[in-house]
Short mmCIF file of C-alpha atoms in Angstrom, two decimals:
data_model
loop_
_atom_site.label_atom_id
_atom_site.label_comp_id
_atom_site.label_asym_id
_atom_site.label_seq_id
_atom_site.Cartn_x
_atom_site.Cartn_y
_atom_site.Cartn_z
CA MET A 481 140.86 324.18 79.53
CA LYS A 482 143.00 325.27 76.60
CA GLY A 483 145.82 327.55 77.67
CA GLU A 484 145.82 326.35 81.27
CA ARG A 485 148.64 324.29 82.71
CA ALA A 486 147.93 320.56 82.50
CA LEU A 487 147.42 318.69 85.74
CA GLN A 488 150.37 316.57 86.81
CA LEU A 489 149.83 312.84 87.09
CA TYR A 490 150.64 311.25 90.44
CA GLY A 491 150.78 307.95 92.26
CA GLY A 492 148.98 305.11 90.60
CA ALA A 493 149.03 306.65 87.13
CA LEU A 494 152.82 307.01 87.10
CA LYS A 495 153.24 303.50 88.51
CA GLN A 496 150.97 302.05 85.83
CA LEU A 497 152.72 303.86 83.00
CA PHE A 498 156.33 303.77 84.17
CA THR A 499 157.71 302.81 87.55
CA GLU A 500 155.85 299.53 88.07
CA ALA A 501 155.16 298.64 84.43
CA ARG A 502 157.07 295.59 83.26
CA THR A 503 157.94 293.86 80.01
CA HIS A 504 155.80 290.72 80.18
CA ASN A 505 156.77 287.30 78.83
CA SER A 506 153.73 285.21 79.84
CA TRP A 507 150.08 286.01 79.42
CA ARG A 508 146.59 285.41 80.72
CA GLN A 509 144.68 283.30 78.22
CA GLU A 510 142.08 285.66 76.81
CA THR A 511 140.81 287.12 73.57
CA LEU A 512 141.26 290.77 72.71
CA SER A 513 138.75 292.39 70.38
CA PRO A 514 139.05 294.83 67.50
CA ALA A 515 137.46 297.36 69.85
CA ASP A 516 140.48 296.94 72.17
CA PHE A 517 142.87 297.47 69.28
CA ARG A 518 140.99 300.56 68.14
CA ALA A 519 140.94 302.06 71.64
CA ILE A 520 144.71 301.71 71.99
CA TYR A 521 145.39 303.16 68.56
CA ASP A 522 142.90 306.02 68.93
CA LEU A 523 144.68 307.14 72.10
CA SER A 524 148.21 306.64 70.79
CA LYS A 525 147.68 308.50 67.51
CA TRP A 526 147.83 311.90 69.20
CA GLY A 527 151.57 311.71 69.93
CA PRO A 528 153.79 314.03 67.85
CA THR A 529 155.73 312.91 64.79
CA THR A 530 157.97 314.71 62.30
CA ALA A 531 155.73 317.20 60.44
CA ASN A 532 152.73 315.14 61.59
CA THR A 533 153.73 312.43 59.11
CA ASN A 534 152.23 309.58 61.15
CA PRO A 535 154.20 306.91 59.25
CA ALA A 536 153.54 304.06 61.71
CA ARG A 537 151.23 301.23 60.73
CA PHE A 538 150.02 298.50 63.08
CA LEU A 539 149.27 294.92 62.13
CA PHE A 540 147.38 293.16 64.94
CA VAL A 541 148.23 289.46 64.74
CA HIS A 542 145.69 287.72 66.97
CA THR A 543 144.28 284.77 65.03
CA ALA A 544 145.77 281.27 64.99
CA GLU A 545 146.38 281.63 61.26
CA GLY A 546 148.15 284.95 61.70
CA LYS A 547 150.35 283.61 64.50
CA GLU A 548 151.38 280.63 62.36
CA ARG A 549 152.41 282.96 59.54
CA LEU A 550 154.47 285.06 61.94
CA LYS A 551 156.01 282.18 63.91
CA PRO A 552 158.74 281.09 61.41
CA PHE A 553 160.29 284.56 61.53
CA VAL A 554 160.44 284.91 65.32
CA PHE A 555 163.76 284.01 66.95
CA PRO A 556 163.55 280.80 69.04
CA GLY A 557 163.75 282.56 72.41
CA ASN A 558 160.68 284.63 71.56
CA VAL A 559 158.43 282.01 69.97
CA ASP A 560 156.60 281.00 73.17
CA LYS A 561 156.07 284.64 74.10
CA VAL A 562 154.49 285.40 70.74
CA MET A 563 152.39 282.25 70.48
CA SER A 564 150.97 282.59 74.00
CA ALA A 565 150.16 286.31 73.83
CA PRO A 566 146.58 287.32 73.04
CA CYS A 567 147.92 289.59 70.30
CA THR A 568 151.27 290.40 68.76
CA VAL A 569 151.37 293.81 67.12
CA ILE A 570 153.80 294.39 64.28
CA ILE A 571 154.75 298.03 64.58
CA ALA A 572 155.72 299.00 61.06
CA TRP A 573 155.99 302.05 58.86
CA ASP A 574 154.57 302.90 55.46
CA MET A 575 157.17 303.66 52.80
CA ALA A 576 154.58 305.86 51.07
CA PHE A 577 153.54 307.76 54.18
CA HIS A 578 154.11 311.08 52.40
CA GLU A 579 151.16 310.44 50.11
CA LYS A 580 148.87 311.18 53.05
CA MET A 581 150.44 314.57 53.78
CA PRO A 582 147.54 316.54 52.21
CA GLN A 583 145.30 314.95 54.85
CA LEU A 584 147.76 315.17 57.73
CA PHE A 585 149.19 318.65 57.05
CA PRO A 586 146.30 320.46 55.33
CA SER A 587 147.74 323.93 55.75
CA ARG A 588 150.55 323.04 53.33
CA ASP A 589 150.93 320.02 51.09
CA MET A 590 154.31 318.61 52.04
CA SER A 591 154.21 315.56 49.77
CA ALA A 592 156.94 317.00 47.55
CA THR A 593 159.22 317.34 50.58
CA PHE A 594 159.50 313.54 50.64
CA ALA A 595 158.61 312.30 47.16
CA GLY A 596 161.55 310.56 45.51
CA LYS A 597 163.83 311.10 48.52
CA ASP A 598 164.33 307.54 49.73
CA ALA A 599 166.92 308.37 52.40
CA LEU A 600 164.68 311.04 53.96
CA ILE A 601 161.65 308.74 53.80
CA ALA A 602 163.61 305.99 55.58
CA GLU A 603 164.97 308.37 58.22
CA VAL A 604 161.63 309.96 59.06
CA GLY A 605 159.66 306.75 58.68
CA PHE A 606 161.83 304.76 61.07
CA ARG A 607 162.28 307.53 63.66
CA SER A 608 158.66 308.60 63.83
CA SER A 609 157.29 305.05 63.73
CA THR A 610 159.56 304.23 66.66
CA LEU A 611 158.07 307.16 68.54
CA GLN A 612 154.58 306.00 67.63
CA GLY A 613 155.40 302.50 68.84
CA ALA A 614 156.35 303.98 72.22
CA TYR A 615 153.15 306.02 72.30
CA PHE A 616 151.28 302.82 71.49
CA MET A 617 152.76 301.07 74.53
CA MET A 618 151.96 303.99 76.81
CA ALA A 619 148.39 304.06 75.49
CA ALA A 620 148.03 300.32 76.05
CA ARG A 621 149.30 300.65 79.61
CA ALA A 622 147.02 303.62 80.25
CA LEU A 623 144.05 301.49 79.19
CA GLY A 624 145.03 298.68 81.54
CA PHE A 625 146.92 296.36 79.21
CA ASP A 626 150.44 295.01 79.59
CA CYS A 627 153.11 295.05 76.89
CA GLY A 628 155.98 292.85 75.83
CA PRO A 629 158.03 294.68 73.17
CA MET A 630 160.74 292.76 71.34
CA SER A 631 163.13 292.99 68.42
CA GLY A 632 164.16 289.34 68.15
CA PHE A 633 162.74 288.49 64.74
CA ASP A 634 163.63 288.34 61.06
CA LEU A 635 162.56 291.75 59.77
CA GLU A 636 163.01 290.88 56.11
CA GLY A 637 161.03 287.67 56.51
CA VAL A 638 158.16 289.46 58.26
CA ASP A 639 158.18 292.18 55.63
CA ARG A 640 158.07 289.61 52.83
CA GLU A 641 155.38 287.39 54.37
CA LEU A 642 153.07 289.89 56.04
CA LEU A 643 153.77 293.45 54.96
CA ALA A 644 155.04 293.60 51.37
CA GLU A 645 151.63 293.87 49.72
CA ARG A 646 150.90 296.94 51.82
CA GLY A 647 154.25 298.62 51.19
CA TRP A 648 155.11 298.55 54.91
CA LYS A 649 158.40 297.79 56.66
CA SER A 650 158.61 296.31 60.15
CA ASN A 651 160.18 298.15 63.07
CA PHE A 652 159.53 296.00 66.16
CA LEU A 653 157.00 293.62 67.71
CA CYS A 654 154.90 294.20 70.80
CA ASN A 655 152.80 291.58 72.55
CA ILE A 656 149.74 292.98 74.30
CA GLY A 657 147.24 291.54 76.77
CA HIS A 658 147.24 291.04 80.51
CA GLY A 659 150.52 289.64 81.72
CA THR A 660 151.08 287.10 84.47
CA PRO A 661 153.91 287.10 87.05
CA GLU A 662 155.47 283.96 85.56
CA GLY A 663 158.44 284.78 83.40
CA LEU A 664 159.13 288.15 84.99
CA PHE A 665 162.80 288.68 85.78
CA PRO A 666 164.06 290.82 88.65
CA ARG A 667 163.89 294.37 87.41
CA ASN A 668 167.18 295.62 85.99
CA PRO A 669 168.52 299.02 87.06
CA ARG A 670 168.46 302.15 84.94
CA LEU A 671 171.08 304.86 84.57
CA ASP A 672 170.94 307.68 87.11
CA TYR A 673 170.40 311.26 86.00
CA GLU A 674 174.11 312.04 86.54
CA GLN A 675 175.09 309.20 84.23
CA ALA A 676 172.73 309.95 81.37
CA CYS A 677 172.09 313.68 81.43
CA VAL A 678 174.09 316.83 80.82
CA GLU A 679 172.96 320.40 81.43
CA LEU A 680 174.23 323.12 79.13
#
């Protein structure tokens, strides 16, 4: 109920989202549907962004034709991962995201805050789309999918071939589907609290 403290997640939920979730490199051969894509997006869209700008855009590359268009721009070490995944999502951001501010911030039209300010558009677009990409992965995991995020690709090439007509710029790629144990490396350590955190 609104105003009450949210229930804390325990056990299996935390394992699925964080402690046992892995970056997958090989995939079960299956077909994901537009309904799957919509379910992930519709959950992820509720995460916060700067002034509710929602600059992220998602291109779901799941057809053979789409994969062939993407393939030349993927670095060699990532080609097999992309081509074998049921879907590779290009997490991008819209350079004209501010044009939707009347819809996204109806209490005050903030379009003029961004219009003509390329540096601010780039800063907010990249930061908030990165956040939205992370929300997207958490939503996918929450719905039972595995993820394989990566940055090993030619951003300019992807933008030119797949995104330019929409006015989008790529941020990173994320394979989605149901991963298999093959290709999983031993899990690398993370920094301890004492190494990464300071209290003031």
